[in-house]
Amino acid sequence: MIAVKIILEAFPEKQLEVMQTLVSLIKPVEKEHGCKSYYVSCDVSNKNCFYILEEWYTRRDLSRHIKSDIFAVLLGTKILLRHPLTIQIYTITQIQGFDTVTAERARRG
C-alpha cells in the first residue's frame, strides 16, 4: 500500500477558496482506480492549514493519479498558498491493527 500526506497552508484571505477546491476533489479522487481512501481535514488550531491523506493500492495507481487532471487541480492551488505544498509518500509493507495495541498493552510492566 502507498500512503500520501499532503500539507497545504492557505493565505488567510484564500482559505475558503482552498477549502472549496479540496472538498470538490474528494468524490472524483475516491472514484479513481486504485484509490483505497482519500481524506481532507483542517487543522483545529490553524484554519488555514489543510491535510490530505490518501491511500493507494499500488505505486502504479498513485502514478496514474499524479498524472491526472484531478491532481493538476490540486497543484493549481499553489498560488493560493503561503508555502509550496508539502508532499510525503510512504510505501507501507506491513499493516498492524488493534490486536497489536492489545498485545503491547498486555506487556506493560
PDB file of N, CA, C and O in Angstrom, residues 2-65:
ATOM      1  N   ILE A   2       0.407   2.284  -0.637  1.00  0.00           N
ATOM      2  CA  ILE A   2       1.102   3.559  -0.692  1.00  0.00           C
ATOM      3  C   ILE A   2       0.241   4.588   0.026  1.00  0.00           C
ATOM      4  O   ILE A   2      -0.955   4.716  -0.243  1.00  0.00           O
ATOM      5  N   ALA A   3       0.842   5.323   0.950  1.00  0.00           N
ATOM      6  CA  ALA A   3       0.138   6.396   1.666  1.00  0.00           C
ATOM      7  C   ALA A   3       0.774   7.727   1.291  1.00  0.00           C
ATOM      8  O   ALA A   3       1.993   7.821   1.130  1.00  0.00           O
ATOM      9  N   VAL A   4      -0.059   8.734   1.153  1.00  0.00           N
ATOM     10  CA  VAL A   4       0.405  10.066   0.792  1.00  0.00           C
ATOM     11  C   VAL A   4      -0.163  11.062   1.794  1.00  0.00           C
ATOM     12  O   VAL A   4      -1.354  11.030   2.106  1.00  0.00           O
ATOM     13  N   LYS A   5       0.708  11.941   2.275  1.00  0.00           N
ATOM     14  CA  LYS A   5       0.295  13.023   3.167  1.00  0.00           C
ATOM     15  C   LYS A   5       0.666  14.333   2.474  1.00  0.00           C
ATOM     16  O   LYS A   5       1.816  14.531   2.091  1.00  0.00           O
ATOM     17  N   ILE A   6      -0.326  15.194   2.302  1.00  0.00           N
ATOM     18  CA  ILE A   6      -0.111  16.484   1.657  1.00  0.00           C
ATOM     19  C   ILE A   6      -0.548  17.570   2.624  1.00  0.00           C
ATOM     20  O   ILE A   6      -1.634  17.494   3.197  1.00  0.00           O
ATOM     21  N   ILE A   7       0.306  18.569   2.807  1.00  0.00           N
ATOM     22  CA  ILE A   7       0.007  19.682   3.703  1.00  0.00           C
ATOM     23  C   ILE A   7      -0.047  20.962   2.876  1.00  0.00           C
ATOM     24  O   ILE A   7       0.853  21.227   2.079  1.00  0.00           O
ATOM     25  N   LEU A   8      -1.103  21.725   3.087  1.00  0.00           N
ATOM     26  CA  LEU A   8      -1.278  22.997   2.394  1.00  0.00           C
ATOM     27  C   LEU A   8      -1.603  24.070   3.434  1.00  0.00           C
ATOM     28  O   LEU A   8      -2.442  23.838   4.304  1.00  0.00           O
ATOM     29  N   GLU A   9      -0.961  25.211   3.338  1.00  0.00           N
ATOM     30  CA  GLU A   9      -1.312  26.341   4.204  1.00  0.00           C
ATOM     31  C   GLU A   9      -1.712  27.513   3.328  1.00  0.00           C
ATOM     32  O   GLU A   9      -0.888  28.099   2.624  1.00  0.00           O
ATOM     33  N   ALA A  10      -2.992  27.831   3.366  1.00  0.00           N
ATOM     34  CA  ALA A  10      -3.546  28.885   2.523  1.00  0.00           C
ATOM     35  C   ALA A  10      -3.274  30.268   3.110  1.00  0.00           C
ATOM     36  O   ALA A  10      -3.147  30.427   4.328  1.00  0.00           O
ATOM     37  N   PHE A  11      -3.197  31.259   2.216  1.00  0.00           N
ATOM     38  CA  PHE A  11      -3.233  32.635   2.695  1.00  0.00           C
ATOM     39  C   PHE A  11      -4.589  32.815   3.378  1.00  0.00           C
ATOM     40  O   PHE A  11      -5.596  32.261   2.907  1.00  0.00           O
ATOM     41  N   PRO A  12      -4.655  33.549   4.486  1.00  0.00           N
ATOM     42  CA  PRO A  12      -5.934  33.689   5.201  1.00  0.00           C
ATOM     43  C   PRO A  12      -7.098  34.120   4.305  1.00  0.00           C
ATOM     44  O   PRO A  12      -8.206  33.590   4.430  1.00  0.00           O
ATOM     45  N   GLU A  13      -6.835  35.026   3.392  1.00  0.00           N
ATOM     46  CA  GLU A  13      -7.916  35.519   2.526  1.00  0.00           C
ATOM     47  C   GLU A  13      -8.295  34.504   1.438  1.00  0.00           C
ATOM     48  O   GLU A  13      -9.309  34.670   0.757  1.00  0.00           O
ATOM     49  N   LYS A  14      -7.525  33.437   1.289  1.00  0.00           N
ATOM     50  CA  LYS A  14      -7.794  32.397   0.289  1.00  0.00           C
ATOM     51  C   LYS A  14      -8.240  31.079   0.922  1.00  0.00           C
ATOM     52  O   LYS A  14      -8.435  30.086   0.232  1.00  0.00           O
ATOM     53  N   GLN A  15      -8.418  31.059   2.239  1.00  0.00           N
ATOM     54  CA  GLN A  15      -8.761  29.843   2.976  1.00  0.00           C
ATOM     55  C   GLN A  15     -10.030  29.189   2.442  1.00  0.00           C
ATOM     56  O   GLN A  15     -10.069  27.990   2.195  1.00  0.00           O
ATOM     57  N   LEU A  16     -11.073  29.974   2.237  1.00  0.00           N
ATOM     58  CA  LEU A  16     -12.346  29.423   1.772  1.00  0.00           C
ATOM     59  C   LEU A  16     -12.198  28.825   0.369  1.00  0.00           C
ATOM     60  O   LEU A  16     -12.699  27.734   0.105  1.00  0.00           O
ATOM     61  N   GLU A  17     -11.482  29.512  -0.494  1.00  0.00           N
ATOM     62  CA  GLU A  17     -11.277  29.024  -1.858  1.00  0.00           C
ATOM     63  C   GLU A  17     -10.511  27.699  -1.869  1.00  0.00           C
ATOM     64  O   GLU A  17     -10.862  26.763  -2.589  1.00  0.00           O
ATOM     65  N   VAL A  18      -9.475  27.602  -1.043  1.00  0.00           N
ATOM     66  CA  VAL A  18      -8.708  26.357  -0.948  1.00  0.00           C
ATOM     67  C   VAL A  18      -9.592  25.241  -0.403  1.00  0.00           C
ATOM     68  O   VAL A  18      -9.628  24.130  -0.950  1.00  0.00           O
ATOM     69  N   MET A  19     -10.343  25.539   0.650  1.00  0.00           N
ATOM     70  CA  MET A  19     -11.217  24.527   1.246  1.00  0.00           C
ATOM     71  C   MET A  19     -12.233  24.018   0.220  1.00  0.00           C
ATOM     72  O   MET A  19     -12.439  22.810   0.077  1.00  0.00           O
ATOM     73  N   GLN A  20     -12.850  24.919  -0.518  1.00  0.00           N
ATOM     74  CA  GLN A  20     -13.839  24.512  -1.517  1.00  0.00           C
ATOM     75  C   GLN A  20     -13.203  23.656  -2.608  1.00  0.00           C
ATOM     76  O   GLN A  20     -13.791  22.667  -3.053  1.00  0.00           O
ATOM     77  N   THR A  21     -12.007  24.007  -3.015  1.00  0.00           N
ATOM     78  CA  THR A  21     -11.308  23.226  -4.029  1.00  0.00           C
ATOM     79  C   THR A  21     -11.017  21.819  -3.514  1.00  0.00           C
ATOM     80  O   THR A  21     -11.273  20.825  -4.207  1.00  0.00           O
ATOM     81  N   LEU A  22     -10.497  21.729  -2.296  1.00  0.00           N
ATOM     82  CA  LEU A  22     -10.156  20.418  -1.730  1.00  0.00           C
ATOM     83  C   LEU A  22     -11.391  19.543  -1.567  1.00  0.00           C
ATOM     84  O   LEU A  22     -11.362  18.352  -1.882  1.00  0.00           O
ATOM     85  N   VAL A  23     -12.470  20.125  -1.084  1.00  0.00           N
ATOM     86  CA  VAL A  23     -13.706  19.360  -0.904  1.00  0.00           C
ATOM     87  C   VAL A  23     -14.230  18.873  -2.259  1.00  0.00           C
ATOM     88  O   VAL A  23     -14.719  17.749  -2.378  1.00  0.00           O
ATOM     89  N   SER A  24     -14.080  19.707  -3.299  1.00  0.00           N
ATOM     90  CA  SER A  24     -14.576  19.313  -4.627  1.00  0.00           C
ATOM     91  C   SER A  24     -13.798  18.138  -5.214  1.00  0.00           C
ATOM     92  O   SER A  24     -14.277  17.468  -6.132  1.00  0.00           O
ATOM     93  N   LEU A  25     -12.608  17.872  -4.701  1.00  0.00           N
ATOM     94  CA  LEU A  25     -11.783  16.783  -5.222  1.00  0.00           C
ATOM     95  C   LEU A  25     -12.107  15.427  -4.596  1.00  0.00           C
ATOM     96  O   LEU A  25     -11.738  14.386  -5.151  1.00  0.00           O
ATOM     97  N   ILE A  26     -12.765  15.419  -3.461  1.00  0.00           N
ATOM     98  CA  ILE A  26     -12.960  14.174  -2.705  1.00  0.00           C
ATOM     99  C   ILE A  26     -13.622  13.088  -3.549  1.00  0.00           C
ATOM    100  O   ILE A  26     -13.067  12.002  -3.723  1.00  0.00           O
ATOM    101  N   LYS A  27     -14.813  13.328  -4.044  1.00  0.00           N
ATOM    102  CA  LYS A  27     -15.540  12.278  -4.775  1.00  0.00           C
ATOM    103  C   LYS A  27     -14.821  11.839  -6.053  1.00  0.00           C
ATOM    104  O   LYS A  27     -14.702  10.640  -6.306  1.00  0.00           O
ATOM    105  N   PRO A  28     -14.305  12.777  -6.872  1.00  0.00           N
ATOM    106  CA  PRO A  28     -13.592  12.318  -8.076  1.00  0.00           C
ATOM    107  C   PRO A  28     -12.360  11.467  -7.765  1.00  0.00           C
ATOM    108  O   PRO A  28     -12.112  10.470  -8.448  1.00  0.00           O
ATOM    109  N   VAL A  29     -11.606  11.837  -6.734  1.00  0.00           N
ATOM    110  CA  VAL A  29     -10.418  11.042  -6.405  1.00  0.00           C
ATOM    111  C   VAL A  29     -10.830   9.672  -5.881  1.00  0.00           C
ATOM    112  O   VAL A  29     -10.248   8.653  -6.256  1.00  0.00           O
ATOM    113  N   GLU A  30     -11.843   9.634  -5.035  1.00  0.00           N
ATOM    114  CA  GLU A  30     -12.299   8.350  -4.492  1.00  0.00           C
ATOM    115  C   GLU A  30     -12.736   7.384  -5.590  1.00  0.00           C
ATOM    116  O   GLU A  30     -12.667   6.174  -5.411  1.00  0.00           O
ATOM    117  N   LYS A  31     -13.173   7.915  -6.724  1.00  0.00           N
ATOM    118  CA  LYS A  31     -13.627   7.074  -7.838  1.00  0.00           C
ATOM    119  C   LYS A  31     -12.471   6.604  -8.724  1.00  0.00           C
ATOM    120  O   LYS A  31     -12.664   5.750  -9.582  1.00  0.00           O
ATOM    121  N   GLU A  32     -11.274   7.156  -8.520  1.00  0.00           N
ATOM    122  CA  GLU A  32     -10.136   6.761  -9.345  1.00  0.00           C
ATOM    123  C   GLU A  32      -9.738   5.313  -9.056  1.00  0.00           C
ATOM    124  O   GLU A  32      -9.794   4.865  -7.910  1.00  0.00           O
ATOM    125  N   HIS A  33      -9.312   4.649 -10.112  1.00  0.00           N
ATOM    126  CA  HIS A  33      -8.857   3.261  -9.977  1.00  0.00           C
ATOM    127  C   HIS A  33      -7.691   3.190  -8.984  1.00  0.00           C
ATOM    128  O   HIS A  33      -6.724   3.935  -9.100  1.00  0.00           O
ATOM    129  N   GLY A  34      -7.807   2.311  -8.010  1.00  0.00           N
ATOM    130  CA  GLY A  34      -6.722   2.083  -7.056  1.00  0.00           C
ATOM    131  C   GLY A  34      -6.746   2.945  -5.819  1.00  0.00           C
ATOM    132  O   GLY A  34      -5.896   2.792  -4.941  1.00  0.00           O
ATOM    133  N   CYS A  35      -7.721   3.854  -5.713  1.00  0.00           N
ATOM    134  CA  CYS A  35      -7.805   4.689  -4.518  1.00  0.00           C
ATOM    135  C   CYS A  35      -8.470   3.887  -3.405  1.00  0.00           C
ATOM    136  O   CYS A  35      -9.607   3.446  -3.523  1.00  0.00           O
ATOM    137  N   LYS A  36      -7.743   3.705  -2.325  1.00  0.00           N
ATOM    138  CA  LYS A  36      -8.279   2.990  -1.170  1.00  0.00           C
ATOM    139  C   LYS A  36      -9.017   3.963  -0.249  1.00  0.00           C
ATOM    140  O   LYS A  36     -10.070   3.650   0.279  1.00  0.00           O
ATOM    141  N   SER A  37      -8.451   5.168  -0.058  1.00  0.00           N
ATOM    142  CA  SER A  37      -9.117   6.189   0.744  1.00  0.00           C
ATOM    143  C   SER A  37      -8.528   7.550   0.423  1.00  0.00           C
ATOM    144  O   SER A  37      -7.395   7.664  -0.054  1.00  0.00           O
ATOM    145  N   TYR A  38      -9.321   8.579   0.694  1.00  0.00           N
ATOM    146  CA  TYR A  38      -8.907   9.958   0.433  1.00  0.00           C
ATOM    147  C   TYR A  38      -9.620  10.846   1.442  1.00  0.00           C
ATOM    148  O   TYR A  38     -10.844  10.899   1.466  1.00  0.00           O
ATOM    149  N   TYR A  39      -8.861  11.487   2.300  1.00  0.00           N
ATOM    150  CA  TYR A  39      -9.438  12.316   3.366  1.00  0.00           C
ATOM    151  C   TYR A  39      -8.858  13.719   3.310  1.00  0.00           C
ATOM    152  O   TYR A  39      -7.659  13.890   3.078  1.00  0.00           O
ATOM    153  N   VAL A  40      -9.697  14.688   3.540  1.00  0.00           N
ATOM    154  CA  VAL A  40      -9.274  16.083   3.646  1.00  0.00           C
ATOM    155  C   VAL A  40      -9.671  16.565   5.028  1.00  0.00           C
ATOM    156  O   VAL A  40     -10.792  16.330   5.481  1.00  0.00           O
ATOM    157  N   SER A  41      -8.728  17.218   5.715  1.00  0.00           N
ATOM    158  CA  SER A  41      -9.054  17.759   7.040  1.00  0.00           C
ATOM    159  C   SER A  41      -8.416  19.129   7.199  1.00  0.00           C
ATOM    160  O   SER A  41      -7.527  19.518   6.446  1.00  0.00           O
ATOM    161  N   CYS A  42      -8.894  19.824   8.214  1.00  0.00           N
ATOM    162  CA  CYS A  42      -8.402  21.165   8.528  1.00  0.00           C
ATOM    163  C   CYS A  42      -7.794  21.127   9.925  1.00  0.00           C
ATOM    164  O   CYS A  42      -8.332  20.475  10.825  1.00  0.00           O
ATOM    165  N   ASP A  43      -6.692  21.804  10.098  1.00  0.00           N
ATOM    166  CA  ASP A  43      -6.019  21.861  11.396  1.00  0.00           C
ATOM    167  C   ASP A  43      -6.919  22.607  12.388  1.00  0.00           C
ATOM    168  O   ASP A  43      -7.386  23.710  12.093  1.00  0.00           O
ATOM    169  N   VAL A  44      -7.161  22.035  13.547  1.00  0.00           N
ATOM    170  CA  VAL A  44      -8.052  22.670  14.525  1.00  0.00           C
ATOM    171  C   VAL A  44      -7.447  23.940  15.127  1.00  0.00           C
ATOM    172  O   VAL A  44      -8.183  24.810  15.587  1.00  0.00           O
ATOM    173  N   SER A  45      -6.139  24.071  15.113  1.00  0.00           N
ATOM    174  CA  SER A  45      -5.512  25.263  15.682  1.00  0.00           C
ATOM    175  C   SER A  45      -5.136  26.305  14.626  1.00  0.00           C
ATOM    176  O   SER A  45      -4.746  27.415  14.965  1.00  0.00           O
ATOM    177  N   ASN A  46      -5.250  25.946  13.350  1.00  0.00           N
ATOM    178  CA  ASN A  46      -4.928  26.874  12.265  1.00  0.00           C
ATOM    179  C   ASN A  46      -5.861  26.577  11.097  1.00  0.00           C
ATOM    180  O   ASN A  46      -5.588  25.684  10.296  1.00  0.00           O
ATOM    181  N   LYS A  47      -6.944  27.320  10.997  1.00  0.00           N
ATOM    182  CA  LYS A  47      -7.954  27.041   9.969  1.00  0.00           C
ATOM    183  C   LYS A  47      -7.445  27.227   8.545  1.00  0.00           C
ATOM    184  O   LYS A  47      -8.111  26.850   7.591  1.00  0.00           O
ATOM    185  N   ASN A  48      -6.263  27.787   8.378  1.00  0.00           N
ATOM    186  CA  ASN A  48      -5.685  27.978   7.053  1.00  0.00           C
ATOM    187  C   ASN A  48      -4.839  26.785   6.609  1.00  0.00           C
ATOM    188  O   ASN A  48      -4.355  26.750   5.483  1.00  0.00           O
ATOM    189  N   CYS A  49      -4.640  25.828   7.495  1.00  0.00           N
ATOM    190  CA  CYS A  49      -3.802  24.663   7.218  1.00  0.00           C
ATOM    191  C   CYS A  49      -4.681  23.432   6.971  1.00  0.00           C
ATOM    192  O   CYS A  49      -5.545  23.099   7.785  1.00  0.00           O
ATOM    193  N   PHE A  50      -4.439  22.779   5.834  1.00  0.00           N
ATOM    194  CA  PHE A  50      -5.214  21.610   5.442  1.00  0.00           C
ATOM    195  C   PHE A  50      -4.296  20.407   5.253  1.00  0.00           C
ATOM    196  O   PHE A  50      -3.124  20.555   4.911  1.00  0.00           O
ATOM    197  N   TYR A  51      -4.872  19.242   5.476  1.00  0.00           N
ATOM    198  CA  TYR A  51      -4.148  17.987   5.292  1.00  0.00           C
ATOM    199  C   TYR A  51      -4.957  17.094   4.360  1.00  0.00           C
ATOM    200  O   TYR A  51      -6.177  16.996   4.484  1.00  0.00           O
ATOM    201  N   ILE A  52      -4.267  16.458   3.460  1.00  0.00           N
ATOM    202  CA  ILE A  52      -4.878  15.426   2.620  1.00  0.00           C
ATOM    203  C   ILE A  52      -4.139  14.132   2.934  1.00  0.00           C
ATOM    204  O   ILE A  52      -2.909  14.097   2.933  1.00  0.00           O
ATOM    205  N   LEU A  53      -4.894  13.099   3.229  1.00  0.00           N
ATOM    206  CA  LEU A  53      -4.329  11.771   3.460  1.00  0.00           C
ATOM    207  C   LEU A  53      -4.931  10.833   2.432  1.00  0.00           C
ATOM    208  O   LEU A  53      -6.149  10.690   2.352  1.00  0.00           O
ATOM    209  N   GLU A  54      -4.076  10.237   1.628  1.00  0.00           N
ATOM    210  CA  GLU A  54      -4.509   9.340   0.560  1.00  0.00           C
ATOM    211  C   GLU A  54      -3.907   7.960   0.783  1.00  0.00           C
ATOM    212  O   GLU A  54      -2.779   7.852   1.267  1.00  0.00           O
ATOM    213  N   GLU A  55      -4.636   6.931   0.382  1.00  0.00           N
ATOM    214  CA  GLU A  55      -4.113   5.564   0.371  1.00  0.00           C
ATOM    215  C   GLU A  55      -4.387   4.979  -1.006  1.00  0.00           C
ATOM    216  O   GLU A  55      -5.505   5.073  -1.516  1.00  0.00           O
ATOM    217  N   TRP A  56      -3.346   4.377  -1.583  1.00  0.00           N
ATOM    218  CA  TRP A  56      -3.432   3.767  -2.912  1.00  0.00           C
ATOM    219  C   TRP A  56      -2.973   2.320  -2.810  1.00  0.00           C
ATOM    220  O   TRP A  56      -2.069   2.005  -2.048  1.00  0.00           O
ATOM    221  N   TYR A  57      -3.602   1.463  -3.578  1.00  0.00           N
ATOM    222  CA  TYR A  57      -3.250   0.046  -3.528  1.00  0.00           C
ATOM    223  C   TYR A  57      -1.853  -0.211  -4.077  1.00  0.00           C
ATOM    224  O   TYR A  57      -1.124  -1.034  -3.533  1.00  0.00           O
ATOM    225  N   THR A  58      -1.480   0.487  -5.149  1.00  0.00           N
ATOM    226  CA  THR A  58      -0.164   0.257  -5.742  1.00  0.00           C
ATOM    227  C   THR A  58       0.490   1.583  -6.125  1.00  0.00           C
ATOM    228  O   THR A  58      -0.190   2.612  -6.249  1.00  0.00           O
ATOM    229  N   ARG A  59       1.784   1.540  -6.355  1.00  0.00           N
ATOM    230  CA  ARG A  59       2.519   2.714  -6.818  1.00  0.00           C
ATOM    231  C   ARG A  59       2.029   3.126  -8.207  1.00  0.00           C
ATOM    232  O   ARG A  59       1.972   4.309  -8.530  1.00  0.00           O
ATOM    233  N   ARG A  60       1.671   2.148  -9.006  1.00  0.00           N
ATOM    234  CA  ARG A  60       1.140   2.441 -10.347  1.00  0.00           C
ATOM    235  C   ARG A  60      -0.161   3.239 -10.265  1.00  0.00           C
ATOM    236  O   ARG A  60      -0.378   4.171 -11.043  1.00  0.00           O
ATOM    237  N   ASP A  61      -1.029   2.875  -9.309  1.00  0.00           N
ATOM    238  CA  ASP A  61      -2.278   3.625  -9.100  1.00  0.00           C
ATOM    239  C   ASP A  61      -1.976   5.066  -8.713  1.00  0.00           C
ATOM    240  O   ASP A  61      -2.589   6.005  -9.234  1.00  0.00           O
ATOM    241  N   LEU A  62      -1.020   5.242  -7.809  1.00  0.00           N
ATOM    242  CA  LEU A  62      -0.641   6.593  -7.397  1.00  0.00           C
ATOM    243  C   LEU A  62      -0.041   7.361  -8.576  1.00  0.00           C
ATOM    244  O   LEU A  62      -0.370   8.537  -8.778  1.00  0.00           O
ATOM    245  N   SER A  63       0.797   6.735  -9.360  1.00  0.00           N
ATOM    246  CA  SER A  63       1.408   7.399 -10.515  1.00  0.00           C
ATOM    247  C   SER A  63       0.341   7.887 -11.493  1.00  0.00           C
ATOM    248  O   SER A  63       0.419   9.003 -12.011  1.00  0.00           O
ATOM    249  N   ARG A  64      -0.655   7.048 -11.723  1.00  0.00           N
ATOM    250  CA  ARG A  64      -1.756   7.424 -12.618  1.00  0.00           C
ATOM    251  C   ARG A  64      -2.481   8.650 -12.045  1.00  0.00           C
ATOM    252  O   ARG A  64      -2.811   9.589 -12.769  1.00  0.00           O
ATOM    253  N   HIS A  65      -2.695   8.657 -10.736  1.00  0.00           N
ATOM    254  CA  HIS A  65      -3.362   9.778 -10.074  1.00  0.00           C
ATOM    255  C   HIS A  65      -2.539  11.061 -10.211  1.00  0.00           C
ATOM    256  O   HIS A  65      -3.075  12.119 -10.533  1.00  0.00           O
TER     257      HIS A  65
END
